[in-house]
Short mmCIF file of C-alpha atoms in Angstrom, two decimals:
data_model
loop_
_atom_site.label_atom_id
_atom_site.label_comp_id
_atom_site.label_asym_id
_atom_site.label_seq_id
_atom_site.Cartn_x
_atom_site.Cartn_y
_atom_site.Cartn_z
CA UNK E 1 -93.15 95.42 -129.59
CA UNK E 2 -89.66 94.25 -128.68
CA UNK E 3 -87.98 96.06 -125.82
CA UNK E 4 -84.93 96.86 -127.94
CA UNK E 5 -85.16 96.64 -131.72
CA UNK E 6 -82.40 96.61 -134.31
CA UNK E 7 -82.14 95.96 -138.02
CA UNK E 8 -80.54 92.48 -138.15
CA UNK E 9 -78.65 93.22 -141.37
CA UNK E 10 -76.30 91.97 -142.58
CA UNK E 11 -74.70 95.19 -143.72
CA UNK E 12 -72.14 94.30 -146.37
CA UNK E 13 -69.81 97.25 -147.02
CA UNK E 14 -66.40 97.81 -148.62
CA UNK E 15 -63.38 98.80 -146.60
CA UNK E 16 -63.31 102.52 -145.99
CA UNK E 17 -67.08 102.92 -146.10
CA UNK E 18 -69.15 104.71 -143.49
CA UNK E 19 -71.97 102.66 -142.00
CA UNK E 20 -74.70 103.55 -139.52
CA UNK E 21 -76.75 101.31 -137.26
CA UNK E 22 -79.99 102.28 -135.60
CA UNK E 23 -81.78 101.03 -132.55
CA UNK E 24 -85.05 101.88 -130.83
CA UNK E 25 -86.12 101.08 -127.30
CA UNK E 26 -89.61 100.81 -125.86
CA UNK E 27 -89.28 102.08 -122.30
CA UNK E 28 -88.98 105.84 -122.09
CA UNK E 29 -87.63 105.65 -118.53
CA UNK E 30 -84.54 103.65 -119.53
CA UNK E 31 -81.44 105.26 -118.15
CA UNK E 32 -78.25 103.90 -119.69
CA UNK E 33 -77.43 102.88 -123.21
CA UNK E 34 -74.56 100.96 -124.74
CA UNK E 35 -73.21 99.43 -127.89
CA UNK E 36 -71.56 96.05 -127.48
CA UNK E 37 -69.60 94.15 -130.09
CA UNK E 38 -69.80 90.38 -130.39
CA UNK E 39 -67.45 88.43 -132.61
CA UNK E 40 -68.43 85.00 -133.85
CA UNK E 41 -68.35 82.44 -131.03
CA UNK E 42 -67.14 85.04 -128.54
CA UNK E 43 -68.68 86.88 -125.62
CA UNK E 44 -70.02 90.43 -126.02
CA UNK E 45 -67.57 93.22 -125.26
CA UNK E 46 -68.43 96.81 -124.52
CA UNK E 47 -67.74 99.07 -127.48
CA UNK E 48 -68.99 102.33 -126.02
CA UNK E 49 -71.59 103.88 -123.81
CA UNK E 50 -74.09 106.30 -125.34
CA UNK E 51 -74.71 109.70 -123.80
CA UNK E 52 -77.37 112.28 -124.55
CA UNK E 53 -74.77 114.71 -125.77
CA UNK E 54 -73.37 112.15 -128.19
CA UNK E 55 -69.92 110.72 -127.87
CA UNK E 56 -67.09 109.75 -130.16
CA UNK E 57 -64.28 107.24 -129.82
CA UNK E 58 -61.95 107.29 -132.80
CA UNK E 59 -63.90 106.09 -135.84
CA UNK E 60 -67.01 105.37 -133.77
CA UNK E 61 -69.73 107.89 -132.93
CA UNK E 62 -72.79 107.13 -130.80
CA UNK E 63 -75.89 109.28 -130.50
CA UNK E 64 -78.94 109.12 -128.25
CA UNK E 65 -82.28 110.77 -128.92
CA UNK E 66 -84.39 110.36 -125.81
CA UNK E 67 -87.45 112.04 -127.32
CA UNK E 68 -87.54 109.50 -130.14
CA UNK E 69 -86.16 106.66 -128.01
CA UNK E 70 -83.54 106.12 -130.67
CA UNK E 71 -79.86 105.20 -130.50
CA UNK E 72 -77.37 105.19 -133.34
CA UNK E 73 -73.82 104.04 -134.01
CA UNK E 74 -71.75 105.44 -136.87
CA UNK E 75 -68.58 103.73 -138.02
CA UNK E 76 -66.31 105.71 -140.32
CA UNK E 77 -63.51 104.33 -142.50
CA UNK E 78 -64.60 100.72 -141.95
CA UNK E 79 -61.87 98.14 -141.43
CA UNK E 80 -62.01 94.41 -142.10
CA UNK E 81 -61.62 93.93 -138.36
CA UNK E 82 -64.91 95.78 -137.77
CA UNK E 83 -66.79 92.73 -139.07
CA UNK E 84 -68.88 91.56 -136.13
CA UNK E 85 -72.37 91.74 -134.66
CA UNK E 86 -73.19 95.02 -132.94
CA UNK E 87 -75.60 94.79 -130.04
CA UNK E 88 -77.70 97.71 -128.85
CA UNK E 89 -78.13 97.40 -125.08
CA UNK E 90 -80.35 99.29 -122.67
CA UNK E 91 -80.29 99.45 -118.90
CA UNK E 92 -83.77 98.40 -117.82
CA UNK E 93 -85.77 100.83 -115.79
CA UNK E 94 -87.11 98.58 -113.04
CA UNK E 95 -83.62 97.48 -112.07
CA UNK E 96 -80.76 99.84 -112.38
CA UNK E 97 -78.34 97.08 -113.25
CA UNK E 98 -80.16 94.74 -115.61
CA UNK E 99 -79.25 94.93 -119.30
CA UNK E 100 -81.69 94.29 -122.14
CA UNK E 101 -80.07 93.31 -125.43
CA UNK E 102 -81.23 93.95 -128.95
CA UNK E 103 -80.99 91.10 -131.41
CA UNK E 104 -77.88 92.59 -133.00
CA UNK E 105 -76.88 93.98 -136.37
CA UNK E 106 -74.36 92.00 -138.35
CA UNK E 107 -71.65 93.93 -140.21
CA UNK E 108 -69.48 92.42 -142.94
CA UNK E 109 -66.64 94.57 -144.22
CA UNK E 110 -65.20 93.28 -147.49
CA UNK E 111 -61.79 94.06 -149.01
CA UNK S 1 -62.21 95.44 -115.53
CA UNK S 2 -62.76 92.08 -113.85
CA UNK S 3 -61.43 88.85 -115.29
CA UNK S 4 -63.97 86.04 -115.41
CA UNK S 5 -63.17 82.37 -115.78
CA UNK S 6 -66.15 80.37 -117.00
CA UNK S 7 -66.14 76.60 -117.19
CA UNK S 8 -66.73 74.43 -119.08
CA UNK S 9 -66.26 76.26 -122.36
CA UNK S 10 -68.39 73.70 -124.15
CA UNK S 11 -70.13 70.40 -123.52
CA UNK S 12 -72.31 67.87 -125.28
CA UNK S 13 -74.85 66.31 -122.95
CA UNK S 14 -77.51 63.65 -123.09
CA UNK S 15 -81.10 64.72 -122.67
CA UNK S 16 -82.40 64.25 -119.15
CA UNK S 17 -79.06 64.97 -117.53
CA UNK S 18 -77.89 68.15 -115.78
CA UNK S 19 -74.87 70.40 -116.32
CA UNK S 20 -73.38 72.85 -113.83
CA UNK S 21 -71.56 75.87 -115.20
CA UNK S 22 -69.06 77.70 -113.03
CA UNK S 23 -68.14 81.37 -113.06
CA UNK S 24 -65.09 82.55 -111.10
CA UNK S 25 -64.21 86.25 -110.83
CA UNK S 26 -60.81 87.65 -109.88
CA UNK S 27 -62.35 90.31 -107.63
CA UNK S 28 -65.27 90.56 -105.25
CA UNK S 29 -68.49 91.55 -106.95
CA UNK S 30 -71.96 91.99 -105.54
CA UNK S 31 -74.00 91.52 -108.68
CA UNK S 32 -73.68 88.63 -111.07
CA UNK S 33 -75.97 87.81 -113.97
CA UNK S 34 -76.61 84.68 -116.01
CA UNK S 35 -77.61 85.02 -119.65
CA UNK S 36 -78.62 82.61 -122.38
CA UNK S 37 -77.94 83.12 -126.07
CA UNK S 38 -79.81 80.72 -128.30
CA UNK S 39 -78.54 80.04 -131.82
CA UNK S 40 -78.87 83.14 -133.97
CA UNK S 41 -80.43 85.11 -131.14
CA UNK S 42 -79.31 87.83 -128.79
CA UNK S 43 -78.77 87.52 -125.06
CA UNK S 44 -81.66 86.89 -122.69
CA UNK S 45 -81.27 87.37 -118.96
CA UNK S 46 -82.00 84.21 -116.96
CA UNK S 47 -81.47 85.52 -113.44
CA UNK S 48 -79.61 87.94 -111.22
CA UNK S 49 -77.51 86.31 -108.51
CA UNK S 50 -76.51 88.45 -105.56
CA UNK S 51 -74.46 87.05 -102.72
CA UNK S 52 -76.47 86.48 -99.57
CA UNK S 53 -79.88 86.35 -101.21
CA UNK S 54 -81.94 84.11 -103.44
CA UNK S 55 -81.45 84.55 -107.16
CA UNK S 56 -84.06 86.64 -108.96
CA UNK S 57 -85.39 84.90 -112.06
CA UNK S 58 -86.78 86.54 -115.16
CA UNK S 59 -90.10 85.66 -116.70
CA UNK S 60 -89.91 82.26 -118.36
CA UNK S 61 -87.10 80.95 -116.18
CA UNK S 62 -87.63 78.97 -112.97
CA UNK S 63 -85.39 77.84 -110.15
CA UNK S 64 -86.17 74.15 -110.60
CA UNK S 65 -84.85 74.27 -114.16
CA UNK S 66 -81.95 76.70 -113.58
CA UNK S 67 -80.83 76.50 -109.96
CA UNK S 68 -78.15 79.04 -109.09
CA UNK S 69 -75.65 79.11 -106.26
CA UNK S 70 -73.77 82.17 -105.05
CA UNK S 71 -71.71 81.04 -102.08
CA UNK S 72 -69.36 84.05 -101.99
CA UNK S 73 -68.51 87.30 -103.74
CA UNK S 74 -66.24 85.72 -106.36
CA UNK S 75 -68.08 82.60 -107.48
CA UNK S 76 -71.41 81.43 -108.87
CA UNK S 77 -72.81 78.36 -110.57
CA UNK S 78 -75.75 77.86 -112.91
CA UNK S 79 -77.18 74.37 -113.36
CA UNK S 80 -79.22 73.44 -116.40
CA UNK S 81 -81.42 70.61 -115.15
CA UNK S 82 -83.18 67.77 -116.92
CA UNK S 83 -81.86 69.01 -120.24
CA UNK S 84 -83.65 68.80 -123.55
CA UNK S 85 -82.41 69.75 -127.03
CA UNK S 86 -84.19 73.10 -126.62
CA UNK S 87 -81.64 73.97 -123.92
CA UNK S 88 -78.85 73.96 -126.52
CA UNK S 89 -77.47 77.48 -126.21
CA UNK S 90 -74.55 79.54 -125.10
CA UNK S 91 -74.73 80.40 -121.41
CA UNK S 92 -72.82 83.45 -120.18
CA UNK S 93 -72.18 84.93 -116.78
CA UNK S 94 -71.68 88.65 -116.34
CA UNK S 95 -70.61 90.81 -113.45
CA UNK S 96 -71.05 94.44 -112.55
CA UNK S 97 -68.14 96.12 -110.84
CA UNK S 98 -69.37 98.90 -108.55
CA UNK S 99 -67.94 102.32 -109.18
CA UNK S 100 -66.98 101.67 -112.76
CA UNK S 101 -70.19 103.10 -114.12
CA UNK S 102 -71.10 102.06 -117.55
CA UNK S 103 -67.85 100.23 -118.08
CA UNK S 104 -68.49 97.83 -115.24
CA UNK S 105 -70.24 95.03 -117.13
CA UNK S 106 -67.91 92.19 -118.03
CA UNK S 107 -68.84 88.84 -119.55
CA UNK S 108 -67.36 85.39 -119.20
CA UNK S 109 -66.32 83.64 -122.39
CA UNK S 110 -69.47 81.52 -122.37
CA UNK S 111 -70.39 77.85 -122.22
CA UNK S 112 -71.57 76.33 -125.49
CA UNK S 113 -74.03 73.59 -124.60
CA UNK S 114 -75.35 71.02 -127.04
CA UNK S 115 -78.01 68.60 -125.84
CA UNK S 116 -78.47 65.44 -127.87
#
């Protein structure tokens, strides 16, 4: 089983749609969780951290379910500029600073 | 967040040669990381490079193939040695800024390596 698993997509949605990405992680002792965004031929950039209580940043909502070892990202009112690959990232348990990346979910927002 | 300058941005190299990638940070950082992203894949950690100690390599990566230097708190290099076409990837450095919590991870813009 992969350490961090994501649906690779692509998700092809119209502008204005709501889209949700899911991610599961294998190590129950993992401590920190993130969503990164990676544009084509660019480096990953932090989109948001994920907290147990859930957190929202504008059109983006992240949720964490520790019992199910499941992380989600919801994007509302999709924009063309949201087209990118979204990486689910987990802070590995045996080193408090090492990040483990999922393979990414590709989102295409069409006009 | 920190600003990272990574060089070169891209290179095309002959098999059997070596390439050294540089990562310069605009502030002092203790922890630096080197990642590889193969075509169509996500990021895989190569090693953690802390100033004043030997780099710690992940499973599948060895010092002879990927020697790392960390001479001070603002600079690191990764060398890809005796290259083969399988080494064609994007290589990225990343730093963790203490005290910035979850927002402390910043990535360089990457080095796109093609081995022919």
